[in-house]
GROMACS .gro file of C-alpha atoms in nm:
model
  158
    1MET     CA    1   0.154  -0.174   1.453
    2GLU     CA    2   0.044  -0.529   1.407
    3THR     CA    3   0.213  -0.792   1.195
    4SER     CA    4   0.005  -1.105   1.155
    5SER     CA    5   0.265  -1.259   0.920
    6PRO     CA    6   0.605  -1.146   0.797
    7HIS     CA    7   0.461  -0.996   0.476
    8THR     CA    8   0.174  -0.790   0.623
    9VAL     CA    9   0.145  -0.488   0.848
   10THR     CA   10  -0.161  -0.317   0.998
   11LEU     CA   11  -0.144   0.038   1.135
   12ARG     CA   12  -0.428   0.156   1.361
   13PHE     CA   13  -0.500   0.500   1.497
   14LEU     CA   14  -0.776   0.758   1.543
   15ALA     CA   15  -0.838   1.022   1.276
   16GLU     CA   16  -0.766   1.356   1.446
   17PRO     CA   17  -0.910   1.707   1.398
   18SER     CA   18  -0.577   1.816   1.242
   19ASP     CA   19  -0.654   1.573   0.954
   20VAL     CA   20  -0.974   1.753   0.849
   21ASN     CA   21  -1.034   1.905   0.505
   22PHE     CA   22  -1.262   2.195   0.412
   23GLY     CA   23  -1.555   1.953   0.380
   24GLY     CA   24  -1.523   1.833   0.739
   25LYS     CA   25  -1.383   1.488   0.656
   26VAL     CA   26  -1.028   1.353   0.663
   27HIS     CA   27  -0.818   1.516   0.391
   28GLY     CA   28  -0.719   1.286   0.102
   29GLY     CA   29  -0.360   1.401   0.145
   30SER     CA   30  -0.363   1.274   0.502
   31VAL     CA   31  -0.489   0.935   0.382
   32MET     CA   32  -0.215   0.924   0.117
   33LYS     CA   33   0.047   1.002   0.385
   34TRP     CA   34  -0.083   0.717   0.600
   35ILE     CA   35  -0.082   0.483   0.300
   36ASP     CA   36   0.282   0.573   0.232
   37GLN     CA   37   0.375   0.513   0.596
   38ALA     CA   38   0.205   0.171   0.603
   39GLY     CA   39   0.360   0.074   0.269
   40PHE     CA   40   0.706   0.183   0.384
   41THR     CA   41   0.668  -0.009   0.711
   42CYS     CA   42   0.564  -0.324   0.526
   43ALA     CA   43   0.847  -0.294   0.270
   44ALA     CA   44   1.116  -0.215   0.530
   45ASN     CA   45   0.995  -0.495   0.756
   46TRP     CA   46   1.006  -0.745   0.469
   47SER     CA   47   1.337  -0.637   0.322
   48GLY     CA   48   1.524  -0.533   0.636
   49GLN     CA   49   1.639  -0.226   0.440
   50TYR     CA   50   1.553   0.140   0.402
   51CYS     CA   51   1.295   0.165   0.120
   52VAL     CA   52   1.178   0.436  -0.114
   53THR     CA   53   0.844   0.474  -0.290
   54VAL     CA   54   0.877   0.404  -0.663
   55TYR     CA   55   0.513   0.401  -0.765
   56VAL     CA   56   0.166   0.459  -0.626
   57GLY     CA   57  -0.116   0.361  -0.856
   58GLY     CA   58  -0.484   0.310  -0.882
   59ILE     CA   59  -0.560   0.497  -0.563
   60ARG     CA   60  -0.933   0.484  -0.518
   61PHE     CA   61  -1.125   0.665  -0.245
   62TYR     CA   62  -1.453   0.478  -0.186
   63LYS     CA   63  -1.586   0.649   0.125
   64PRO     CA   64  -1.484   0.945   0.341
   65ILE     CA   65  -1.324   0.903   0.683
   66ALA     CA   66  -1.472   1.102   0.971
   67ILE     CA   67  -1.276   1.271   1.244
   68GLY     CA   68  -1.267   1.034   1.542
   69ASP     CA   69  -1.291   0.719   1.327
   70LEU     CA   70  -1.063   0.431   1.403
   71VAL     CA   71  -0.849   0.393   1.089
   72GLU     CA   72  -0.691   0.059   0.995
   73ILE     CA   73  -0.442   0.042   0.710
   74ASP     CA   74  -0.350  -0.305   0.591
   75ALA     CA   75  -0.036  -0.335   0.380
   76SER     CA   76   0.062  -0.670   0.226
   77ILE     CA   77   0.340  -0.781  -0.005
   78ILE     CA   78   0.180  -0.924  -0.319
   79TYR     CA   79   0.488  -0.958  -0.541
   80THR     CA   80   0.864  -0.919  -0.513
   81GLY     CA   81   1.111  -0.854  -0.790
   82ASN     CA   82   1.488  -0.847  -0.743
   83THR     CA   83   1.497  -0.511  -0.564
   84SER     CA   84   1.131  -0.410  -0.551
   85MET     CA   85   0.822  -0.502  -0.355
   86HIS     CA   86   0.462  -0.458  -0.474
   87ILE     CA   87   0.231  -0.386  -0.184
   88SER     CA   88  -0.147  -0.388  -0.172
   89ILE     CA   89  -0.294  -0.127   0.061
   90HIS     CA   90  -0.647  -0.131   0.199
   91VAL     CA   91  -0.777   0.141   0.429
   92TYR     CA   92  -1.072   0.075   0.657
   93ALA     CA   93  -1.245   0.311   0.900
   94GLY     CA   94  -1.537   0.328   1.139
   95SER     CA   95  -1.646   0.419   1.486
   96PRO     CA   96  -1.414   0.288   1.757
   97ARG     CA   97  -1.730   0.181   1.943
   98GLN     CA   98  -1.823  -0.063   1.667
   99LYS     CA   99  -1.632  -0.367   1.552
  100GLU     CA  100  -1.725  -0.335   1.184
  101LYS     CA  101  -1.509  -0.114   0.964
  102VAL     CA  102  -1.581  -0.001   0.606
  103LYS     CA  103  -1.325  -0.009   0.325
  104THR     CA  104  -1.252   0.353   0.234
  105THR     CA  105  -0.946   0.337   0.006
  106HIS     CA  106  -0.735   0.096  -0.199
  107CYS     CA  107  -0.413   0.127  -0.397
  108ILE     CA  108  -0.098  -0.055  -0.503
  109MET     CA  109   0.249   0.073  -0.416
  110VAL     CA  110   0.593  -0.030  -0.534
  111PHE     CA  111   0.891   0.020  -0.307
  112ALA     CA  112   1.261  -0.035  -0.379
  113ALA     CA  113   1.507  -0.138  -0.109
  114ILE     CA  114   1.824   0.075  -0.104
  115ASP     CA  115   2.155   0.078   0.077
  116GLU     CA  116   2.326   0.373   0.251
  117LYS     CA  117   2.463   0.490  -0.087
  118GLY     CA  118   2.115   0.500  -0.242
  119GLN     CA  119   2.176   0.196  -0.460
  120THR     CA  120   1.905  -0.067  -0.493
  121VAL     CA  121   1.967  -0.393  -0.312
  122HIS     CA  122   1.823  -0.744  -0.337
  123VAL     CA  123   1.504  -0.822  -0.143
  124PRO     CA  124   1.394  -1.163  -0.015
  125LYS     CA  125   1.163  -1.350  -0.248
  126TRP     CA  126   0.800  -1.363  -0.140
  127THR     CA  127   0.610  -1.677  -0.239
  128PRO     CA  128   0.229  -1.677  -0.226
  129ARG     CA  129   0.086  -1.970  -0.036
  130THR     CA  130  -0.292  -1.927  -0.021
  131GLU     CA  131  -0.532  -1.895  -0.314
  132GLN     CA  132  -0.594  -1.532  -0.216
  133GLU     CA  133  -0.220  -1.459  -0.218
  134LYS     CA  134  -0.182  -1.628  -0.558
  135SER     CA  135  -0.470  -1.419  -0.691
  136MET     CA  136  -0.308  -1.099  -0.560
  137GLU     CA  137   0.025  -1.191  -0.723
  138LYS     CA  138  -0.157  -1.232  -1.057
  139TYR     CA  139  -0.318  -0.892  -0.995
  140ALA     CA  140   0.029  -0.742  -0.947
  141HIS     CA  141   0.145  -0.893  -1.278
  142ARG     CA  142  -0.158  -0.753  -1.464
  143LEU     CA  143  -0.094  -0.409  -1.315
  144MET     CA  144   0.273  -0.423  -1.418
  145ASP     CA  145   0.164  -0.487  -1.779
  146LEU     CA  146  -0.083  -0.197  -1.763
  147ARG     CA  147   0.187   0.035  -1.619
  148LYS     CA  148   0.416  -0.041  -1.914
  149ASN     CA  149   0.143   0.075  -2.153
  150ILE     CA  150   0.074   0.388  -1.947
  151GLU     CA  151   0.446   0.475  -1.930
  152ASP     CA  152   0.479   0.438  -2.307
  153GLU     CA  153   0.178   0.664  -2.355
  154MET     CA  154   0.322   0.928  -2.118
  155LYS     CA  155   0.678   0.938  -2.260
  156PRO     CA  156   0.614   1.222  -2.507
  157TYR     CA  157   0.481   1.441  -2.226
  158LEU     CA  158   0.755   1.387  -1.965
   0.00000   0.00000   0.00000
């Protein structure tokens, strides 16, 4: 695990034969598991608490991952509420013999920090500093607005 700043985490590992799907590429479920692990690590590292996944949205698979590829999962805090953390996840993969990696997957996750009784607890405020971070925080706000509309639309079917 690499942490280049307190609000980011990068996990790196090789895609193994046990991760293969029926098409010979890494199974989407394996990628989603890795995404959850990277998101959890980022959220727990930021908050100093145990964290639970509240939401995963907009997961988009751009390219397949091959067995033997070096996989890099970047997880970054892009917004914090009182007890929640919005995390942007980017998955990259490519041959370990080459420096260049290709973006394969992207999504946004929301984690809540909880105590030993399962109650949500306050998380430290994250403040964007760079223009890119400010842009990502605006992205998180737009997605929160969209989620409200989606949740309203889904209510009759839950």
